[in-house]
Coordinates of C-alpha atoms in Angstrom, one line a residue:
X1 CA -10.7 -32.9 20.3
X2 CA -13.7 -32.5 22.5
X3 CA -11.6 -30.6 25.0
X4 CA -10.2 -28.4 22.2
X5 CA -13.6 -27.2 21.2
X6 CA -15.1 -26.8 24.6
X7 CA -12.2 -24.8 26.0
X8 CA -11.3 -22.6 23.0
X9 CA -14.5 -22.2 20.9
X10 CA -15.2 -18.5 20.5
X11 CA -17.0 -16.6 17.8
X12 CA -16.2 -12.9 17.2
X13 CA -19.4 -11.3 16.0
X14 CA -18.7 -7.6 16.2
X15 CA -20.5 -5.4 13.7
X16 CA -17.2 -4.5 12.0
X17 CA -16.6 -8.1 11.0
X18 CA -20.1 -9.5 10.8
X19 CA -21.8 -10.5 7.5
X20 CA -22.9 -7.2 5.9
X21 CA -26.5 -7.1 5.0
X22 CA -28.8 -4.7 3.2
X23 CA -26.3 -3.5 0.7
X24 CA -28.1 -1.8 -2.2
X25 CA -27.9 -3.7 -5.4
X26 CA -29.2 -1.3 -8.0
X27 CA -28.1 2.0 -6.7
X28 CA -24.6 2.2 -8.2
X29 CA -23.8 1.9 -11.9
X30 CA -20.5 1.1 -13.7
X31 CA -18.2 4.2 -13.8
X32 CA -17.0 3.3 -17.3
X33 CA -18.9 2.5 -20.5
X34 CA -16.6 -0.5 -21.3
X35 CA -16.6 -4.0 -20.0
X36 CA -15.1 -3.9 -16.5
X37 CA -11.9 -6.0 -16.6
X38 CA -9.8 -5.8 -13.5
X39 CA -6.1 -5.5 -12.8
X40 CA -6.8 -5.3 -9.0
X41 CA -9.5 -6.5 -6.7
X42 CA -10.9 -5.3 -3.4
X43 CA -8.8 -6.4 -0.4
X44 CA -5.9 -7.5 -2.5
X45 CA -2.7 -7.7 -0.6
X46 CA -0.4 -4.8 -1.4
X47 CA 2.7 -3.4 0.2
X48 CA 1.8 -2.4 3.7
X49 CA -2.0 -2.2 2.9
X50 CA -5.1 -3.8 1.6
X51 CA -6.3 -2.5 -1.8
X52 CA -9.3 -0.4 -1.1
X53 CA -11.2 -0.7 -4.4
X54 CA -11.3 -2.1 -7.9
X55 CA -8.6 -1.3 -10.4
X56 CA -10.4 -1.2 -13.8
X57 CA -8.4 -1.6 -16.9
X58 CA -8.9 1.2 -19.5
X59 CA -7.7 -0.8 -22.5
X60 CA -4.2 0.6 -22.2
X61 CA -5.5 4.1 -22.9
X62 CA -6.0 7.4 -21.1
X63 CA -8.9 9.8 -21.5
X64 CA -11.9 7.4 -21.2
X65 CA -15.0 9.1 -19.8
X66 CA -15.4 8.4 -16.1
X67 CA -19.1 8.7 -15.0
X68 CA -20.7 9.3 -11.6
X69 CA -21.8 5.9 -10.4
X70 CA -24.8 7.5 -8.7
X71 CA -26.4 10.9 -8.1
X72 CA -24.6 13.1 -5.6
X73 CA -22.2 15.9 -5.2
X74 CA -18.4 16.3 -5.4
X75 CA -17.4 16.3 -1.7
X76 CA -13.7 16.1 -2.0
X77 CA -11.0 16.8 -4.7
X78 CA -7.5 15.7 -3.9
X79 CA -4.6 16.3 -6.2
X80 CA -1.2 14.8 -5.2
X81 CA 2.0 13.6 -6.9
X82 CA 1.7 10.1 -5.4
X83 CA -1.1 8.0 -4.1
X84 CA -4.3 8.3 -6.1
X85 CA -2.9 11.2 -8.1
X86 CA -5.9 13.2 -9.3
X87 CA -9.0 11.9 -7.3
X88 CA -12.6 12.7 -7.0
X89 CA -15.0 11.8 -4.1
X90 CA -18.7 11.8 -4.7
X91 CA -21.1 11.9 -1.7
X92 CA -24.4 10.1 -2.2
X93 CA -27.7 10.7 -0.4
X94 CA -27.8 7.1 1.0
X95 CA -24.6 7.8 3.0
X96 CA -22.1 6.0 0.7
X97 CA -19.2 7.7 -1.0
X98 CA -17.6 6.7 -4.4
X99 CA -14.0 7.4 -5.2
X100 CA -12.4 7.8 -8.6
X101 CA -8.6 7.8 -8.7
X102 CA -5.6 8.1 -11.1
X103 CA -7.5 10.5 -13.3
X104 CA -6.0 12.4 -16.2
X105 CA -8.3 15.4 -16.1
X106 CA -11.6 16.4 -14.5
X107 CA -14.8 17.4 -16.3
X108 CA -14.9 21.0 -17.4
X109 CA -17.0 22.5 -14.6
X110 CA -14.9 20.6 -11.9
X111 CA -11.6 21.3 -13.7
X112 CA -12.5 25.1 -13.7
X113 CA -13.3 24.9 -10.0
X114 CA -10.0 23.1 -9.3
X115 CA -7.8 25.3 -11.5
X116 CA -9.1 28.5 -9.9
X117 CA -8.1 27.3 -6.5
X118 CA -4.7 25.9 -7.6
X119 CA -3.8 29.2 -9.1
X120 CA -5.0 31.1 -6.0
X121 CA -2.8 28.8 -3.8
X122 CA 0.0 28.6 -6.4
X123 CA 0.2 24.9 -5.8
X124 CA -0.4 21.8 -8.0
X125 CA -1.0 19.6 -4.9
X126 CA -4.3 20.6 -3.2
X127 CA -7.2 19.2 -1.3
X128 CA -10.6 20.7 -1.6
X129 CA -14.0 20.1 0.1
X130 CA -16.8 21.6 -1.9
X131 CA -20.0 22.3 -0.1
X132 CA -23.1 20.2 -0.7
X133 CA -24.7 21.3 -3.9
X134 CA -21.8 23.3 -5.1
X135 CA -20.7 20.7 -7.6
X136 CA -23.8 18.4 -8.0
X137 CA -23.6 15.5 -10.4
X138 CA -26.2 13.1 -11.9
X139 CA -25.8 9.4 -12.3
X140 CA -24.0 8.7 -15.5
X141 CA -22.7 12.3 -15.8
X142 CA -19.1 12.5 -17.0
X143 CA -17.1 13.8 -14.0
X144 CA -13.5 13.1 -15.2
X145 CA -11.3 11.2 -17.7
X146 CA -9.2 8.2 -16.9
X147 CA -5.5 8.5 -16.6
X148 CA -2.3 7.2 -15.0
X149 CA -1.6 9.8 -12.3
X150 CA -0.1 9.2 -8.9
X151 CA 1.1 5.8 -7.9
X152 CA -0.4 4.0 -10.9
X153 CA 1.6 1.4 -12.6
X154 CA -0.3 1.8 -15.9
X155 CA -3.5 3.5 -17.2
X156 CA -6.6 2.4 -15.2
X157 CA -9.4 3.7 -13.0
X158 CA -9.3 3.1 -9.3
X159 CA -12.9 2.9 -8.1
X160 CA -14.1 2.6 -4.5
X161 CA -17.3 2.5 -2.6
X162 CA -17.1 3.7 1.1
X163 CA -19.7 3.4 3.8
X164 CA -20.8 6.3 6.1
X165 CA -17.7 5.8 8.3
X166 CA -15.5 6.1 5.2
X167 CA -14.6 2.4 5.4
X168 CA -14.0 0.9 1.9
X169 CA -16.3 -1.9 0.9
X170 CA -16.2 -4.4 -1.8
X171 CA -17.9 -2.8 -4.9
X172 CA -18.9 -6.3 -6.2
X173 CA -21.2 -6.5 -3.2
X174 CA -23.2 -3.6 -4.7
X175 CA -23.9 -5.4 -8.0
X176 CA -20.9 -4.1 -9.9
X177 CA -20.5 -7.0 -12.3
X178 CA -17.1 -8.6 -13.0
X179 CA -17.0 -11.7 -15.2
X180 CA -15.2 -14.6 -13.5
X181 CA -15.5 -18.3 -14.0
X182 CA -12.0 -19.2 -12.9
X183 CA -11.1 -21.0 -9.7
X184 CA -8.6 -19.3 -7.4
X185 CA -5.0 -20.5 -7.7
X186 CA -3.2 -22.0 -4.7
X187 CA 0.6 -21.9 -5.1
X188 CA 1.9 -22.5 -1.6
X189 CA 0.8 -24.1 1.7
X190 CA 2.8 -23.9 4.9
X191 CA 2.6 -25.4 8.4
X192 CA 3.8 -23.4 11.4
X193 CA 4.8 -24.9 14.8
X194 CA 3.6 -22.3 17.2
X195 CA 3.6 -23.7 20.7
X196 CA 6.8 -24.0 22.8
X197 CA 7.1 -27.8 22.3
X198 CA 5.3 -27.9 18.9
X199 CA 6.7 -29.5 15.8
X200 CA 5.7 -30.4 12.3
X201 CA 7.5 -33.3 10.6
X202 CA 10.1 -33.4 13.4
X203 CA 10.9 -29.7 13.0
X204 CA 10.1 -26.5 14.9
X205 CA 10.6 -24.5 11.7
X206 CA 8.0 -23.4 9.2
X207 CA 7.4 -26.3 6.8
X208 CA 6.3 -26.0 3.1
X209 CA 3.9 -28.7 2.2
X210 CA 3.7 -30.4 -1.2
X211 CA 0.3 -29.8 -2.9
X212 CA -0.9 -32.9 -4.7
X213 CA -3.6 -32.2 -7.4
X214 CA -6.7 -34.4 -7.4
X215 CA -9.0 -35.3 -10.3
X216 CA -11.8 -33.1 -9.0
X217 CA -9.5 -30.0 -9.1
X218 CA -8.8 -30.0 -5.3
X219 CA -5.5 -30.6 -3.6
X220 CA -4.3 -32.8 -0.8
X221 CA -1.0 -33.1 0.9
X222 CA 1.1 -35.9 2.3
X223 CA 0.2 -36.8 5.9
X224 CA 1.6 -34.2 8.3
X225 CA 3.1 -35.5 11.5
X226 CA 2.7 -33.0 14.2
X227 CA 2.2 -32.4 17.9
X228 CA 1.4 -29.4 20.0
X229 CA 0.0 -26.0 18.9
X230 CA 0.4 -25.5 15.2
X231 CA -1.1 -23.3 12.4
X232 CA -1.2 -23.1 8.6
X233 CA -0.6 -20.4 6.0
X234 CA -1.6 -20.2 2.3
X235 CA -0.3 -18.4 -0.7
X236 CA -3.3 -17.9 -3.0
X237 CA -4.5 -15.5 -5.8
X238 CA -7.5 -15.2 -8.1
X239 CA -7.7 -14.6 -11.8
X240 CA -10.8 -13.1 -13.5
X241 CA -12.0 -14.5 -16.8
X242 CA -10.7 -11.8 -19.1
X243 CA -7.4 -10.8 -17.5
X244 CA -4.2 -12.6 -16.5
X245 CA -3.6 -10.4 -13.5
X246 CA -3.1 -12.2 -10.2
X247 CA -5.7 -10.7 -7.9
X248 CA -6.7 -11.1 -4.3
X249 CA -9.2 -13.7 -3.2
X250 CA -12.5 -13.0 -1.5
X251 CA -12.8 -15.6 1.3
X252 CA -10.7 -18.2 3.0
X253 CA -12.3 -20.7 5.4
X254 CA -10.6 -23.4 7.4
X255 CA -12.1 -26.3 9.3
X256 CA -10.8 -29.1 11.5
X257 CA -12.6 -32.5 11.4
X258 CA -15.6 -30.7 9.9
X259 CA -15.9 -27.9 12.4
X260 CA -14.9 -24.2 11.5
X261 CA -11.7 -22.8 13.0
X262 CA -11.0 -19.8 10.8
X263 CA -13.0 -17.7 8.4
X264 CA -11.9 -14.4 6.9
X265 CA -13.3 -12.4 4.0
X266 CA -12.8 -9.1 2.2
X267 CA -16.1 -7.3 2.5
X268 CA -15.0 -4.2 4.3
X269 CA -12.1 -2.9 6.4
X270 CA -11.0 0.5 7.8
X271 CA -7.9 2.4 6.7
X272 CA -6.8 2.5 10.4
X273 CA -6.3 -1.2 10.3
X274 CA -4.9 -1.6 6.8
X275 CA -1.2 -1.7 7.7
X276 CA -2.0 -4.7 10.0
X277 CA -1.8 -6.7 6.7
X278 CA 1.8 -7.1 7.8
X279 CA 0.5 -9.2 10.7
X280 CA -1.8 -11.3 8.5
X281 CA 1.0 -12.3 6.2
X282 CA 4.3 -14.1 6.9
X283 CA 6.3 -11.0 6.5
X284 CA 9.7 -12.6 6.7
X285 CA 8.8 -15.1 3.9
X286 CA 7.4 -12.2 1.8
X287 CA 10.6 -10.1 2.3
X288 CA 12.8 -13.0 1.2
X289 CA 10.7 -14.7 -1.4
X290 CA 8.3 -11.9 -2.6
X291 CA 5.3 -14.1 -2.1
X292 CA 2.6 -13.2 0.4
X293 CA 1.5 -16.2 2.6
X294 CA -1.7 -15.4 4.6
X295 CA -1.5 -17.0 8.1
X296 CA -4.7 -18.8 9.0
X297 CA -4.2 -18.1 12.6
X298 CA -4.2 -14.9 14.7
X299 CA -1.4 -13.8 16.8
X300 CA -1.6 -11.6 19.9
X301 CA -2.2 -7.9 19.2
X302 CA -3.9 -8.6 15.8
X303 CA -7.0 -6.3 15.6
X304 CA -8.0 -7.1 12.0
X305 CA -11.8 -7.0 11.4
X306 CA -11.7 -9.3 8.3
X307 CA -12.2 -12.4 10.5
X308 CA -15.8 -13.5 10.9
X309 CA -15.4 -16.4 13.3
X310 CA -12.2 -17.8 14.9
X311 CA -11.8 -20.8 17.2
X312 CA -8.7 -20.7 19.4
X313 CA -7.3 -17.9 17.2
X314 CA -7.2 -20.5 14.3
X315 CA -4.5 -22.5 16.1
X316 CA -4.8 -26.3 16.3
X317 CA -3.9 -28.3 19.4
X318 CA -2.6 -31.6 18.0
X319 CA -2.4 -34.5 20.5
X320 CA -0.1 -37.5 20.2
X321 CA -1.9 -40.6 18.8
X322 CA -4.9 -38.8 17.3
X323 CA -5.7 -38.2 13.6
X324 CA -7.1 -35.0 12.2
X325 CA -8.4 -33.7 8.9
X326 CA -7.8 -30.0 8.2
X327 CA -9.5 -28.4 5.2
X328 CA -8.9 -25.0 3.6
X329 CA -11.3 -23.6 1.1
X330 CA -10.4 -20.5 -1.0
X331 CA -13.3 -18.7 -2.7
X332 CA -13.6 -15.7 -5.1
X333 CA -16.6 -13.4 -5.1
X334 CA -18.4 -15.4 -7.8
X335 CA -18.2 -18.6 -5.7
X336 CA -15.5 -20.3 -7.7
X337 CA -13.4 -22.2 -5.1
X338 CA -10.4 -24.3 -4.5
X339 CA -10.1 -26.9 -1.7
X340 CA -7.0 -28.3 0.1
X341 CA -7.3 -31.2 2.4
X342 CA -4.4 -31.8 4.9
X343 CA -4.4 -35.1 6.9
X344 CA -2.6 -34.6 10.2
X345 CA -1.3 -37.4 12.4
X346 CA -0.6 -36.6 16.0
X347 CA 2.8 -37.9 16.7
X348 CA 5.2 -36.7 19.5
X349 CA 8.9 -36.6 18.6
X350 CA 11.7 -36.2 21.0
X351 CA 14.1 -35.3 18.2
X352 CA 13.1 -31.9 16.9
X353 CA 15.0 -29.6 14.6
X354 CA 14.9 -26.3 16.5
X355 CA 13.9 -22.9 15.1
X356 CA 16.6 -20.5 13.9
X357 CA 16.6 -18.0 16.7
X358 CA 19.0 -15.1 16.7
X359 CA 19.4 -13.9 20.3
X360 CA 21.1 -10.6 20.9
X361 CA 21.8 -8.2 23.7
X362 CA 18.9 -6.1 22.7
X363 CA 15.5 -7.6 23.5
X364 CA 12.2 -5.7 23.5
X365 CA 8.6 -6.5 23.9
X366 CA 6.1 -5.1 21.4
X367 CA 4.1 -3.3 24.1
X368 CA 7.1 -1.5 25.6
X369 CA 9.3 1.3 24.5
X370 CA 13.0 0.7 23.6
X371 CA 15.9 3.2 23.4
X372 CA 19.6 3.0 23.0
X373 CA 22.4 5.5 22.2
X374 CA 26.0 4.9 21.2
X375 CA 28.7 6.8 19.2
X376 CA 26.4 9.9 19.0
X377 CA 23.6 7.8 17.3
X378 CA 20.3 7.1 19.2
X379 CA 17.4 4.8 18.4
X380 CA 13.9 5.0 19.9
X381 CA 11.2 2.4 19.2
X382 CA 7.8 3.4 20.6
X383 CA 5.3 1.0 22.2
X384 CA 3.5 -1.1 19.6
X385 CA 5.8 -0.2 16.8
X386 CA 6.7 -3.9 16.6
X387 CA 4.1 -6.6 16.1
X388 CA 5.7 -9.1 18.4
X389 CA 8.6 -9.4 20.9
X390 CA 11.9 -9.3 19.2
X391 CA 15.6 -9.7 19.7
X392 CA 17.1 -6.7 17.9
X393 CA 20.2 -6.9 15.8
X394 CA 21.8 -3.4 16.3
X395 CA 25.3 -2.5 15.3
X396 CA 27.0 0.9 15.5
X397 CA 29.6 1.4 12.8
X398 CA 31.1 4.9 13.0
X399 CA 28.6 7.2 11.4
X400 CA 26.4 4.4 10.3
X401 CA 24.0 2.3 12.3
X402 CA 22.4 -1.1 11.5
X403 CA 18.9 -1.2 13.0
X404 CA 17.8 -4.9 12.8
X405 CA 16.6 -6.5 9.5
X406 CA 14.1 -5.3 6.9
X407 CA 12.4 -8.7 6.9
X408 CA 10.8 -7.7 10.2
X409 CA 7.8 -5.2 9.8
X410 CA 7.2 -2.1 11.8
X411 CA 3.7 -0.7 12.4
X412 CA 4.8 2.7 13.7
X413 CA 7.6 5.1 13.0
X414 CA 10.8 4.6 15.0
X415 CA 13.2 7.5 15.4
X416 CA 16.9 7.4 14.6
X417 CA 18.9 10.4 15.6
X418 CA 22.5 11.6 14.8
X419 CA 24.6 14.0 16.9
X420 CA 25.9 16.6 14.4
X421 CA 27.2 19.2 16.9
X422 CA 30.8 18.7 15.7
X423 CA 30.0 19.2 12.1
X424 CA 30.5 22.7 10.6
X425 CA 27.2 24.5 9.9
X426 CA 27.9 24.9 6.2
X427 CA 28.5 21.2 5.8
X428 CA 25.4 20.3 7.8
X429 CA 23.2 22.3 5.5
X430 CA 23.9 19.8 2.7
X431 CA 23.5 16.6 4.8
X432 CA 20.6 14.3 5.3
X433 CA 19.9 10.9 6.9
X434 CA 19.8 8.1 4.3
X435 CA 18.8 4.5 4.3
X436 CA 21.3 2.3 2.6
X437 CA 20.0 -0.5 0.3
X438 CA 21.6 -3.9 -0.1
X439 CA 24.2 -2.4 -2.5
X440 CA 25.1 0.5 -0.3
X441 CA 23.1 3.0 -2.4
X442 CA 21.6 5.8 -0.2
X443 CA 18.0 7.0 -0.4
X444 CA 16.7 10.0 1.3
X445 CA 14.8 9.6 4.6
X446 CA 12.8 12.6 5.7
X447 CA 15.3 14.5 7.9
X448 CA 14.4 16.9 10.7
X449 CA 17.2 19.2 11.5
X450 CA 18.2 21.0 14.7
X451 CA 21.6 22.7 15.2
X452 CA 23.1 19.8 17.1
X453 CA 20.9 16.8 16.1
X454 CA 19.3 15.3 13.0
X455 CA 16.5 12.8 13.3
X456 CA 14.4 10.7 11.0
X457 CA 11.2 8.7 11.4
X458 CA 11.0 5.4 9.6
X459 CA 8.9 2.3 9.4
X460 CA 11.7 0.3 7.7
X461 CA 14.5 -1.4 9.6
X462 CA 17.9 -1.3 7.9
X463 CA 21.2 0.6 7.8
X464 CA 21.1 4.4 8.2
X465 CA 23.9 7.0 7.9
X466 CA 24.6 10.6 7.2
X467 CA 25.1 11.6 3.5
X468 CA 26.0 14.9 1.9
X469 CA 24.4 16.2 -1.3
X470 CA 26.1 19.1 -3.0
X471 CA 24.8 18.8 -6.5
X472 CA 21.7 20.7 -7.6
X473 CA 18.8 19.1 -9.4
X474 CA 18.9 18.8 -13.2
X475 CA 16.5 20.6 -15.6
X476 CA 16.0 19.8 -19.2
X477 CA 13.4 21.3 -21.6
X478 CA 11.5 18.6 -23.6
X479 CA 9.4 20.3 -26.3
X480 CA 10.9 23.7 -26.7
X481 CA 14.3 25.6 -26.8
X482 CA 15.4 29.0 -25.8
X483 CA 14.3 31.6 -28.4
X484 CA 11.9 29.2 -30.2
X485 CA 8.4 29.8 -31.6
X486 CA 6.1 27.1 -30.2
X487 CA 2.7 28.2 -31.4
X488 CA 1.9 24.6 -32.4
X489 CA 2.5 23.3 -28.8
X490 CA -0.5 22.5 -26.6
X491 CA 1.8 22.3 -23.6
X492 CA 5.2 23.1 -22.1
X493 CA 7.2 20.2 -20.8
X494 CA 10.4 20.0 -18.7
X495 CA 12.3 17.1 -17.3
X496 CA 13.6 17.5 -13.7
X497 CA 15.6 15.0 -11.6
X498 CA 17.9 14.8 -8.6
X499 CA 20.4 12.0 -8.3
X500 CA 20.6 11.8 -4.5
X501 CA 18.4 13.6 -2.0
X502 CA 15.5 14.0 -4.4
X503 CA 13.2 16.8 -5.5
X504 CA 11.6 18.8 -2.7
X505 CA 9.8 21.6 -4.6
X506 CA 9.6 23.5 -7.9
X507 CA 8.1 26.8 -9.0
X508 CA 7.5 28.0 -12.5
X509 CA 6.6 31.4 -13.9
X510 CA 6.0 33.0 -17.2
X511 CA 6.6 36.8 -17.4
X512 CA 6.8 36.8 -13.6
X513 CA 3.4 35.1 -13.2
X514 CA 3.1 31.7 -11.5
X515 CA 1.9 28.9 -13.8
X516 CA 0.6 25.5 -12.9
X517 CA 2.8 22.6 -13.9
X518 CA 1.7 19.1 -13.2
X519 CA 4.4 16.8 -11.9
X520 CA 4.6 13.2 -13.1
X521 CA 7.3 11.6 -10.9
X522 CA 7.2 8.3 -12.8
X523 CA 8.9 10.0 -15.8
X524 CA 10.2 13.1 -14.0
X525 CA 8.1 15.4 -16.2
X526 CA 6.6 18.8 -15.5
X527 CA 3.8 19.8 -17.8
X528 CA 2.0 23.1 -18.2
X529 CA -1.2 23.1 -20.3
X530 CA -1.6 26.2 -22.4
X531 CA -5.4 25.8 -22.2
X532 CA -5.1 27.3 -18.6
X533 CA -5.1 30.6 -20.5
X534 CA -2.5 32.3 -18.3
X535 CA 0.1 32.5 -21.1
X536 CA -1.3 35.2 -23.4
X537 CA 1.7 37.2 -24.7
X538 CA 3.6 36.6 -27.9
X539 CA 7.0 36.9 -26.2
X540 CA 7.4 35.0 -23.0
X541 CA 10.1 34.6 -20.4
X542 CA 9.9 31.2 -18.7
X543 CA 11.6 30.6 -15.4
X544 CA 11.8 27.4 -13.4
X545 CA 13.3 27.0 -9.9
X546 CA 13.8 23.5 -8.6
X547 CA 15.0 22.7 -5.1
X548 CA 16.2 19.3 -3.7
X549 CA 15.7 18.0 -0.2
X550 CA 18.8 19.7 1.2
X551 CA 18.3 23.1 -0.4
X552 CA 20.4 22.8 -3.5
X553 CA 18.7 25.0 -6.2
X554 CA 18.9 25.0 -9.9
X555 CA 17.3 27.7 -12.1
X556 CA 16.4 27.4 -15.7
X557 CA 15.4 30.4 -17.9
X558 CA 14.3 30.5 -21.5
X559 CA 12.4 32.8 -23.9
X560 CA 9.7 31.4 -26.2
X561 CA 7.3 32.9 -28.6
X562 CA 3.8 31.9 -29.2
X563 CA 0.8 33.2 -31.2
X564 CA -2.5 32.9 -29.3

């Protein structure tokens, strides 16, 4: 043990991952006038990213007043179909920025500013950067109304605080108060043999350990017999006092025989590193079991800044004949914690169950490029697209190619190309590259077309093939019919969908004039709000053109009457 700590002790104390001091405690106020109950916490583990803020429940409703958390000016307005949906960014004089996402509607002066520019651009999706002072706001001023736009799974407000470098920080650090008296929940603990000759309980495979509850609320495990370089991983979530949601934890600390070996916390991170979450978790286990296990050791090429201090990358060197006590403590922001104690007995075994290793003809290192071509299909994997060296399972099957397994993560796009030089031009126009799911159902992968070659960039391994889509999108009016009087309507709604390649664009006009229609992809609905004031005639000719991703077009036309 003395050798272990003398050779491998190293503390990473870069500014990016040091304890953050001097965070203002009274500067920001709550963005909603209701008790803040969360459905999502800062740093929570999500698909391919860390959650960048707090998801505040809005009592299952939309339209709650969203207030500026501090004095400042609207520095950015971003409206998109996905992601944050309708979002506002407020710049503050102390250098911080607050972000408000999934909004239903903006406050009148901001909405007017937005609509004017959407109509000028003839686009619902838009990104604006108002000048300082152009849209000033006071602390507590209503700037928007809560909603469910973008990639929201239900009505809520997404709220962020970012530092001067636009790195998201934990809003709870700024005095945003969230009630929480519950201890974190630990629902899985795993041991990983890492070194070449390492083993845990006579196996070189990942081992799930049985958690044994103790009277004081902590856990222990049965004694682990191990030897060589090993590490641990933990599946853990937190629950706040007033909500059942399984949220992310704030801090995880690990020690060996009383000395720290790993400490990570969720105070701040950068968007540039967020996808490295796939390196923090056991991605293969997540892919197969839908449970995120955080590894308590760092592997090569892991740049995450959430680590405060790490000894020997969090890996333990277990020697034959020695006993060890490994302790993991999981803590939420309020200091509620859960402790797990793992006794380890150093015991060499000459009879080890080996790892399941699938060796193929295609091996690539994570820091090298890889390319292959066969049957008119080519694959290119750039340097550092993989997180670690990998034997690739690649199979060419006519016009389909299997590119490894989707339980292995990719950090960068790989390129898959198809030779289409022998396919008639008219037929190629309706074709695209698709990824096939486990049931063989194709889904559109953004396809770049040249006369003789189609390519797609993807960050998901799997089966890819060429698919033809000859059917146009469907269009169905929701709250009106051709020739109908709709004076009582506040809006115009239409359902649009496409059963294969997906919706690429749409354009709506009334009496030849472009009208703004908001697209809610979760229920395939386009909505025009008559308060925009562009529909002023009694007799109106409505026209909607919808195009899918291979250029199939459907046009719907109807006449409606309305008194203004």
